[in-house]
Short mmCIF file of C-alpha atoms in Angstrom, two decimals:
data_model
loop_
_atom_site.label_atom_id
_atom_site.label_comp_id
_atom_site.label_asym_id
_atom_site.label_seq_id
_atom_site.Cartn_x
_atom_site.Cartn_y
_atom_site.Cartn_z
CA MET M 268 -3.76 31.85 13.75
CA LYS M 269 -4.16 35.07 11.85
CA PRO M 270 -7.44 35.62 9.83
CA PRO M 271 -6.80 34.41 6.12
CA ARG M 272 -6.29 37.05 3.62
CA PRO M 273 -9.92 37.11 2.08
CA ASN M 274 -10.39 35.86 -1.42
CA GLY M 275 -12.90 34.25 -3.52
CA PHE M 276 -12.79 30.94 -1.46
CA ARG M 277 -12.55 32.13 2.02
CA ASP M 278 -12.64 34.95 4.62
CA ALA M 279 -12.47 32.70 7.70
CA TRP M 280 -10.86 29.79 9.19
CA CYS M 281 -13.11 26.94 9.89
CA GLY M 282 -11.89 26.17 13.29
CA GLU M 283 -11.83 29.68 14.71
CA LEU M 284 -15.58 30.70 14.45
CA ASP M 285 -17.17 31.45 17.54
CA VAL M 286 -20.27 32.93 18.83
CA ALA M 287 -18.95 36.39 18.51
CA ARG M 288 -19.58 35.88 14.54
CA VAL M 289 -23.28 34.91 15.13
CA GLY M 290 -25.32 36.51 12.58
CA GLN M 291 -22.44 37.30 10.20
CA THR M 292 -22.06 35.82 6.65
CA VAL M 293 -18.86 34.27 6.07
CA ARG M 294 -17.07 32.19 3.36
CA VAL M 295 -14.87 28.99 4.29
CA ALA M 296 -13.09 26.39 2.34
CA GLY M 297 -11.87 23.01 3.09
CA TRP M 298 -12.35 19.15 3.01
CA VAL M 299 -15.40 17.33 3.86
CA HIS M 300 -14.48 15.45 7.08
CA ARG M 301 -17.71 13.65 7.89
CA ARG M 302 -21.02 13.62 6.36
CA ARG M 303 -24.49 12.81 7.97
CA ASP M 304 -27.78 12.60 6.22
CA HIS M 305 -30.62 13.16 8.64
CA GLY M 306 -33.52 12.85 5.95
CA GLY M 307 -34.39 16.49 5.37
CA LEU M 308 -31.34 17.99 6.46
CA ILE M 309 -27.74 17.26 5.65
CA PHE M 310 -24.87 17.98 8.17
CA ILE M 311 -21.06 18.05 7.07
CA ASP M 312 -18.25 18.72 9.18
CA LEU M 313 -15.92 20.88 7.22
CA ARG M 314 -12.07 20.69 7.89
CA ASP M 315 -9.10 22.97 7.31
CA ARG M 316 -5.94 23.49 9.10
CA ALA M 317 -7.47 25.43 11.88
CA GLY M 318 -9.95 22.83 12.77
CA LEU M 319 -13.48 21.79 12.09
CA VAL M 320 -17.01 23.35 11.79
CA GLN M 321 -20.35 21.92 11.17
CA LEU M 322 -22.28 22.80 8.02
CA VAL M 323 -26.05 22.76 7.91
CA PHE M 324 -27.70 22.16 4.44
CA HIS M 325 -31.40 22.97 4.67
CA PRO M 326 -33.65 21.81 1.32
CA GLU M 327 -35.70 25.06 1.76
CA THR M 328 -32.96 27.73 2.19
CA SER M 329 -29.79 26.21 0.67
CA GLY M 330 -31.24 25.90 -2.71
CA PRO M 331 -28.78 24.06 -5.40
CA ALA M 332 -26.30 23.85 -2.57
CA PHE M 333 -28.44 21.06 -0.96
CA ALA M 334 -28.49 19.05 -4.14
CA LEU M 335 -24.65 19.22 -4.41
CA ALA M 336 -24.40 18.24 -0.64
CA GLU M 337 -26.51 15.03 -1.30
CA ARG M 338 -23.40 14.17 -3.67
CA LEU M 339 -20.62 15.19 -1.29
CA ARG M 340 -18.55 12.39 0.25
CA PRO M 341 -15.34 12.54 2.77
CA GLU M 342 -12.15 14.57 1.27
CA HIS M 343 -14.20 16.40 -1.40
CA VAL M 344 -13.08 20.12 -1.42
CA VAL M 345 -15.70 22.66 -1.00
CA SER M 346 -15.98 26.47 -0.84
CA VAL M 347 -19.28 27.77 1.02
CA SER M 348 -21.04 31.01 1.79
CA ALA M 349 -23.01 30.62 5.10
CA GLU M 350 -24.52 32.47 8.09
CA VAL M 351 -23.10 31.69 11.47
CA VAL M 352 -25.94 30.81 13.82
CA ARG M 353 -25.86 29.57 17.48
CA ARG M 354 -26.47 25.86 18.01
CA GLU M 355 -29.72 25.13 20.16
CA ALA M 356 -28.51 24.23 23.68
CA GLY M 357 -29.12 20.66 23.48
CA ASN M 358 -27.11 20.29 20.46
CA VAL M 359 -23.69 21.97 21.56
CA ASN M 360 -20.57 20.03 21.20
CA PRO M 361 -18.10 20.81 24.13
CA ASN M 362 -15.59 18.82 22.48
CA LEU M 363 -15.43 21.05 19.59
CA PRO M 364 -13.82 24.58 19.78
CA THR M 365 -16.55 25.42 17.28
CA GLY M 366 -19.21 23.54 19.15
CA GLU M 367 -21.53 26.21 20.18
CA ILE M 368 -22.14 27.54 16.49
CA GLU M 369 -23.01 25.96 13.15
CA LEU M 370 -23.09 27.30 9.69
CA ASN M 371 -26.32 27.65 7.64
CA VAL M 372 -25.16 27.11 3.85
CA ALA M 373 -26.40 29.55 1.44
CA ALA M 374 -24.17 28.64 -1.74
CA CYS M 375 -21.61 25.77 -2.18
CA ASP M 376 -19.04 25.57 -4.60
CA VAL M 377 -17.38 21.92 -5.31
CA LEU M 378 -13.71 22.73 -6.04
CA ALA M 379 -12.39 18.85 -6.37
CA GLY M 380 -13.69 15.64 -5.98
CA SER M 381 -12.16 12.50 -4.19
CA GLU M 382 -12.32 8.82 -4.53
CA THR M 383 -12.96 6.84 -1.21
CA PRO M 384 -9.85 6.97 0.83
CA PRO M 385 -7.97 3.79 1.38
CA PHE M 386 -8.10 4.31 5.28
CA PRO M 387 -10.47 6.69 7.42
CA ILE M 388 -9.32 10.16 7.74
CA ASP M 389 -11.78 11.03 10.41
CA GLU M 390 -10.54 8.66 13.06
CA ASP M 391 -7.25 8.04 14.71
CA SER M 392 -7.49 3.83 13.86
CA PRO M 393 -4.35 1.97 13.42
CA VAL M 394 -3.20 1.78 9.80
CA ASP M 395 -0.64 -0.47 8.42
CA GLU M 396 2.52 1.55 7.73
CA THR M 397 3.00 0.67 4.34
CA THR M 398 -0.38 1.85 3.42
CA ARG M 399 0.40 4.98 5.21
CA LEU M 400 3.48 5.68 3.42
CA LYS M 401 2.17 4.89 0.13
CA TYR M 402 -0.74 7.46 0.64
CA ARG M 403 1.38 10.00 2.42
CA TRP M 404 -0.72 13.01 1.63
CA LEU M 405 -3.45 11.33 2.95
CA ASP M 406 -1.88 10.15 6.31
CA LEU M 407 -0.78 13.84 6.66
CA ARG M 408 -4.40 14.91 6.52
CA ARG M 409 -5.06 13.18 9.72
CA ALA M 410 -5.40 15.10 13.05
CA GLY M 411 -2.40 13.45 14.85
CA MET M 412 0.02 14.01 11.95
CA ARG M 413 -1.17 17.52 11.23
CA GLU M 414 -0.75 18.43 14.88
CA ALA M 415 2.77 17.05 14.84
CA MET M 416 3.61 19.32 11.92
CA GLU M 417 2.33 22.23 13.64
CA LEU M 418 4.01 21.65 16.67
CA ARG M 419 7.23 21.13 15.03
CA ALA M 420 6.62 24.44 13.10
CA LEU M 421 6.04 26.24 16.54
CA VAL M 422 9.01 24.59 18.12
CA THR M 423 11.28 26.05 15.42
CA SER M 424 9.56 29.42 15.39
CA THR M 425 9.98 29.85 19.13
CA MET M 426 13.51 28.77 19.11
CA ARG M 427 14.23 31.30 16.41
CA ARG M 428 12.52 34.22 18.39
CA VAL M 429 14.18 33.49 21.83
CA LEU M 430 17.58 33.53 20.00
CA ASP M 431 16.85 36.53 17.75
CA ASP M 432 16.00 38.42 20.90
CA ARG M 433 19.45 37.69 22.30
CA ASP M 434 21.10 38.94 19.23
CA PHE M 435 22.07 35.63 17.63
CA LEU M 436 22.24 35.46 13.94
CA GLU M 437 20.98 32.45 11.89
CA LEU M 438 23.35 31.39 9.36
CA GLU M 439 23.76 28.39 6.82
CA THR M 440 26.47 26.23 6.02
CA PRO M 441 26.92 24.29 2.68
CA ILE M 442 24.92 20.83 2.44
CA LEU M 443 27.40 19.65 -0.45
CA THR M 444 30.69 19.34 1.13
CA ARG M 445 33.81 17.14 1.70
CA SER M 446 34.10 13.99 3.99
CA THR M 447 35.00 14.34 7.61
CA PRO M 448 36.19 12.08 10.02
CA GLU M 449 33.17 11.55 12.58
CA GLY M 450 31.09 8.89 14.12
CA ALA M 451 28.98 7.43 11.22
CA ARG M 452 29.40 6.82 7.33
CA ASP M 453 28.66 9.72 5.22
CA PHE M 454 26.23 9.83 2.56
CA LEU M 455 28.00 10.56 -0.75
CA VAL M 456 26.83 12.44 -3.85
CA PRO M 457 28.62 12.33 -7.20
CA SER M 458 30.10 15.35 -8.83
CA ARG M 459 28.69 15.90 -12.50
CA MET M 460 31.31 18.46 -13.25
CA ASN M 461 34.20 16.39 -11.57
CA PRO M 462 33.80 12.95 -12.64
CA GLY M 463 35.34 10.46 -9.99
CA SER M 464 34.96 12.89 -7.23
CA TRP M 465 32.17 13.11 -4.70
CA TYR M 466 30.39 15.46 -2.19
CA ALA M 467 29.44 14.31 1.23
CA LEU M 468 26.40 15.43 3.00
CA PRO M 469 27.07 16.72 6.30
CA GLN M 470 26.87 14.39 9.50
CA SER M 471 26.36 17.67 11.58
CA PRO M 472 27.06 21.77 11.18
CA GLN M 473 30.50 21.26 13.03
CA LEU M 474 32.53 21.53 9.94
CA PHE M 475 32.06 25.27 9.31
CA LYS M 476 31.06 26.65 12.82
CA GLN M 477 34.58 27.50 13.55
CA LEU M 478 34.92 29.70 10.48
CA PHE M 479 32.01 31.95 11.78
CA MET M 480 33.66 32.11 15.30
CA MET M 481 37.11 33.06 13.95
CA ALA M 482 35.42 35.53 11.75
CA GLY M 483 34.13 37.52 14.72
CA LEU M 484 30.36 36.57 14.28
CA GLU M 485 30.38 35.65 17.81
CA ARG M 486 26.65 34.52 18.35
CA TYR M 487 25.01 32.36 15.50
CA TYR M 488 22.54 29.40 15.38
CA GLN M 489 21.66 26.97 12.77
CA ILE M 490 18.27 24.68 12.58
CA ALA M 491 20.41 22.26 10.45
CA ARG M 492 19.94 19.27 8.53
CA CYS M 493 22.09 16.30 9.40
CA PHE M 494 22.88 13.15 7.48
CA ARG M 495 24.26 10.04 8.78
CA ASP M 496 24.54 6.58 7.13
CA GLU M 497 23.94 4.60 10.28
CA ASP M 498 21.54 2.07 11.70
CA LEU M 499 18.36 3.42 13.06
CA ARG M 500 18.16 4.24 16.79
CA ALA M 501 15.34 5.46 19.02
CA ASP M 502 16.28 9.14 18.75
CA ARG M 503 18.25 8.93 15.06
CA GLN M 504 17.51 8.41 11.57
CA PRO M 505 19.53 8.98 8.50
CA GLU M 506 18.22 12.64 8.04
CA PHE M 507 17.17 14.69 11.07
CA THR M 508 17.33 18.20 12.08
CA GLN M 509 19.16 19.57 15.29
CA LEU M 510 19.43 23.12 16.80
CA ASP M 511 23.23 24.20 16.67
CA VAL M 512 24.13 27.38 18.82
CA GLU M 513 27.46 28.78 18.95
CA LEU M 514 28.57 31.89 21.18
CA ALA M 515 31.70 33.79 22.40
CA PHE M 516 33.06 35.46 25.36
CA VAL M 517 30.81 33.46 27.79
CA ASP M 518 31.34 31.09 30.56
CA GLU M 519 29.28 28.04 31.34
CA ASP M 520 26.47 29.74 33.20
CA ASP M 521 25.90 31.94 30.12
CA VAL M 522 25.37 28.83 27.66
CA ILE M 523 22.93 27.10 30.17
CA GLU M 524 20.90 30.34 30.70
CA VAL M 525 20.52 30.76 26.88
CA MET M 526 19.54 26.99 26.35
CA GLU M 527 17.03 27.23 29.56
CA ALA M 528 15.49 30.37 27.76
CA VAL M 529 15.12 28.49 24.47
CA MET M 530 13.95 25.30 26.08
CA GLY M 531 11.71 27.09 28.61
CA ALA M 532 9.93 29.05 25.51
CA VAL M 533 9.62 25.93 23.61
CA PHE M 534 8.03 23.96 26.41
CA ALA M 535 5.46 26.76 27.36
CA ALA M 536 4.59 27.12 23.60
CA ALA M 537 3.93 23.37 23.49
CA GLY M 538 1.60 23.41 26.51
CA LEU M 539 4.19 21.40 28.71
CA ASP M 540 3.93 22.10 32.40
CA VAL M 541 7.64 22.46 33.68
CA PRO M 542 9.17 24.31 36.71
CA PRO M 543 10.19 27.88 35.77
CA THR M 544 13.80 28.39 35.01
CA PRO M 545 16.60 28.26 36.37
CA TRP M 546 16.29 24.47 36.49
CA ARG M 547 17.86 22.32 39.04
CA ARG M 548 21.40 21.21 38.25
CA MET M 549 23.74 18.56 39.22
CA SER M 550 27.42 17.80 38.57
CA TYR M 551 28.54 14.96 36.23
CA ALA M 552 30.06 13.20 39.24
CA GLU M 553 26.58 13.34 41.11
CA SER M 554 24.62 12.26 37.95
CA MET M 555 27.00 9.28 37.37
CA SER M 556 26.63 8.18 41.15
CA ARG M 557 23.30 8.55 41.72
CA TYR M 558 21.94 7.35 38.19
CA GLY M 559 24.70 5.79 36.27
CA VAL M 560 24.22 7.94 33.51
CA ASP M 561 24.94 11.49 32.52
CA ARG M 562 21.38 12.29 31.21
CA PRO M 563 19.18 10.83 33.96
CA ASP M 564 15.45 10.90 34.11
CA THR M 565 15.06 12.20 37.87
CA ARG M 566 11.53 10.53 37.95
CA PHE M 567 13.11 7.18 38.07
CA GLY M 568 13.27 6.05 41.55
CA LEU M 569 15.91 3.39 41.55
CA GLU M 570 18.86 5.58 42.49
CA LEU M 571 22.29 4.13 43.14
CA ARG M 572 23.43 4.68 46.67
CA ASP M 573 27.27 4.59 47.50
CA VAL M 574 27.03 2.47 50.70
CA SER M 575 30.68 1.64 50.86
CA GLU M 576 31.11 3.51 54.26
CA HIS M 577 28.36 1.72 55.87
CA VAL M 578 29.66 -1.73 55.03
CA ARG M 579 33.36 -1.20 55.31
CA GLY M 580 34.99 -3.40 57.72
CA SER M 581 32.60 -6.17 57.21
CA GLU M 582 33.65 -9.79 57.27
CA PHE M 583 32.46 -10.17 53.52
CA LYS M 584 35.75 -10.50 51.68
CA VAL M 585 34.17 -9.59 48.08
CA PHE M 586 33.54 -6.17 49.51
CA GLU M 587 36.55 -5.83 51.65
CA ALA M 588 38.84 -6.62 48.70
CA VAL M 589 37.24 -3.94 46.46
CA LEU M 590 37.26 -1.19 48.91
CA ALA M 591 40.95 -1.87 49.79
CA GLY M 592 41.89 -1.60 46.10
CA GLY M 593 40.06 1.89 45.92
CA GLY M 594 36.73 0.41 44.66
CA THR M 595 33.23 1.42 45.77
CA VAL M 596 30.09 -0.70 46.80
CA ARG M 597 26.66 0.72 45.33
CA ALA M 598 23.28 -0.61 45.75
CA ILE M 599 19.62 0.15 44.59
CA ASN M 600 16.25 -0.75 46.59
CA ALA M 601 14.41 -2.66 44.15
CA GLY M 602 11.30 -2.74 46.29
CA ALA M 603 9.13 -5.65 47.88
CA ARG M 604 9.34 -8.12 45.08
CA GLU M 605 10.13 -12.00 45.18
CA LEU M 606 12.54 -13.15 42.61
CA SER M 607 13.68 -16.98 41.87
CA ARG M 608 17.06 -18.24 42.52
CA SER M 609 17.62 -18.17 38.52
CA GLU M 610 16.09 -14.69 38.19
CA LEU M 611 18.54 -13.50 40.80
CA GLU M 612 21.49 -15.37 39.15
CA GLY M 613 20.45 -13.72 35.96
CA LEU M 614 21.09 -10.33 37.24
CA ASN M 615 24.70 -11.25 37.27
CA GLU M 616 24.59 -11.53 33.26
CA VAL M 617 23.11 -8.10 33.37
CA VAL M 618 26.10 -6.59 35.07
CA GLN M 619 28.71 -8.51 33.45
CA ILE M 620 27.88 -6.81 30.01
CA HIS M 621 29.12 -3.52 31.91
CA GLY M 622 32.10 -5.21 33.12
CA ALA M 623 31.21 -6.14 36.62
CA LYS M 624 31.49 -9.45 38.17
CA ALA M 625 28.12 -10.36 40.21
CA VAL M 626 25.26 -8.95 41.85
CA ALA M 627 24.82 -9.67 45.84
CA PRO M 628 21.16 -9.78 46.65
CA ILE M 629 19.71 -9.21 50.08
CA TYR M 630 16.42 -9.24 51.33
CA VAL M 631 15.35 -6.72 54.30
CA GLY M 632 14.26 -8.77 57.49
CA ALA M 633 11.30 -8.54 59.51
CA ASP M 634 12.68 -6.62 62.61
CA SER M 635 15.45 -4.52 63.96
CA GLN M 636 17.18 -7.63 65.53
CA THR M 637 17.41 -9.31 61.87
CA PRO M 638 17.75 -6.33 59.51
CA TRP M 639 18.74 -8.79 56.65
CA ALA M 640 17.43 -12.20 55.64
CA GLY M 641 19.63 -14.84 54.15
CA ASN M 642 23.14 -16.11 54.07
CA LEU M 643 24.86 -12.84 53.45
CA ALA M 644 23.50 -11.30 56.59
CA LYS M 645 26.09 -13.16 58.74
CA PHE M 646 29.07 -11.03 57.51
CA PHE M 647 27.78 -7.71 58.53
CA THR M 648 27.04 -6.21 62.13
CA THR M 649 23.45 -5.14 62.87
CA ALA M 650 24.68 -1.39 62.81
CA GLN M 651 26.03 -2.07 59.40
CA MET M 652 22.76 -3.50 58.09
CA THR M 653 20.78 -0.88 59.98
CA ALA M 654 22.71 1.93 58.17
CA VAL M 655 22.40 0.57 54.75
CA ASN M 656 18.66 -0.06 55.37
CA ALA M 657 18.17 3.74 56.47
CA ASP M 658 20.18 5.07 53.26
CA LEU M 659 18.20 3.05 50.97
CA GLU M 660 14.83 3.76 52.79
CA ALA M 661 14.31 -0.10 52.92
CA GLY M 662 11.38 -1.72 54.61
CA GLU M 663 10.33 -5.44 55.35
CA GLY M 664 10.69 -7.45 52.26
CA ASP M 665 12.55 -5.00 50.00
CA LEU M 666 15.08 -6.51 47.71
CA LEU M 667 18.39 -4.72 47.93
CA LEU M 668 20.96 -5.39 45.09
CA PHE M 669 24.82 -4.59 45.64
CA VAL M 670 27.50 -4.36 43.10
CA ALA M 671 31.34 -3.78 44.13
CA ASP M 672 33.89 -2.85 41.69
CA LYS M 673 35.61 0.35 40.24
CA PRO M 674 33.68 3.48 40.49
CA SER M 675 33.74 3.64 36.49
CA VAL M 676 31.87 0.26 36.52
#
């Protein structure tokens, strides 16, 4: 953070003081985070947006400030003038960025008092959500919530910086507009000037982006508010924000490069360890074939494998009928696990939701002479079973699960 603009309340951030300031007199302001009375010395952790610093009130040197410190409680707001001193070696706090120093307070002004909070601000203990929302301003003071807000601000400023460097314009579009046929219901706002007429809040910024492109603005972005009257989902709520980017005279690789630059910078700013760009790509067909979804988590180990050619020509009529009709046989290696008959039959209900008929479960046998165990093994040759095991990297006791159907299923 940049140093604060000095005024009568502060000339330094609490969380950014360090040993380089030892011997200096500083003025800091913030909230009493924690108070400890050691029977002669009073220690207070003072909190501002930058973090915590420890204040020390001495009865001999702090003067009237010591009497004030005896009355301070969590969430009181103070401004203090103090000397930065180095902590003794045994009192250094390695878990605090300011843990090598403390402030010997010379003067203290109490700017605001506080009642006892309904839940602790100085710890991240579970709090009933209704209570958190009732006292939202206190909830937002907690470290986890503050860090989330700071991260959000960092993400949006990083997006803007990267896109600005690539000659994008940040443009706004109206919030009050007409209803458009999209996937969710609109939120409606009555018009006072036109009784009986309503505005619709935008579900996404697509409605006006075509105007910018046809107007020749070529490269623009919005960090846009979107409103959708729909049921809550894991990544969606009635009001949310999305980055919307449009650019002209480009091909697919140009678009991917821009988004890799944006997200690469966002991950770096957030301290996430990700590989350098360009990132690995795969086609839609490969993604659907291996993971069954177009947004795969490649850390997930149970990949689908197409074993059609390995089992083609077997005596298992279910597989042969599907393959003859242009279908495919896919399988996953579920690992070494024992499932009961009822659990295996329950897998049929899982795949039937998606249009398939049934799952064929097969256990891997103990040696090369009996690659598979169970009744289905008799329909396949040893070569077919060995080839499937090799493709699925299967070992003794592994459960192999097969589905035969159209590729789309």
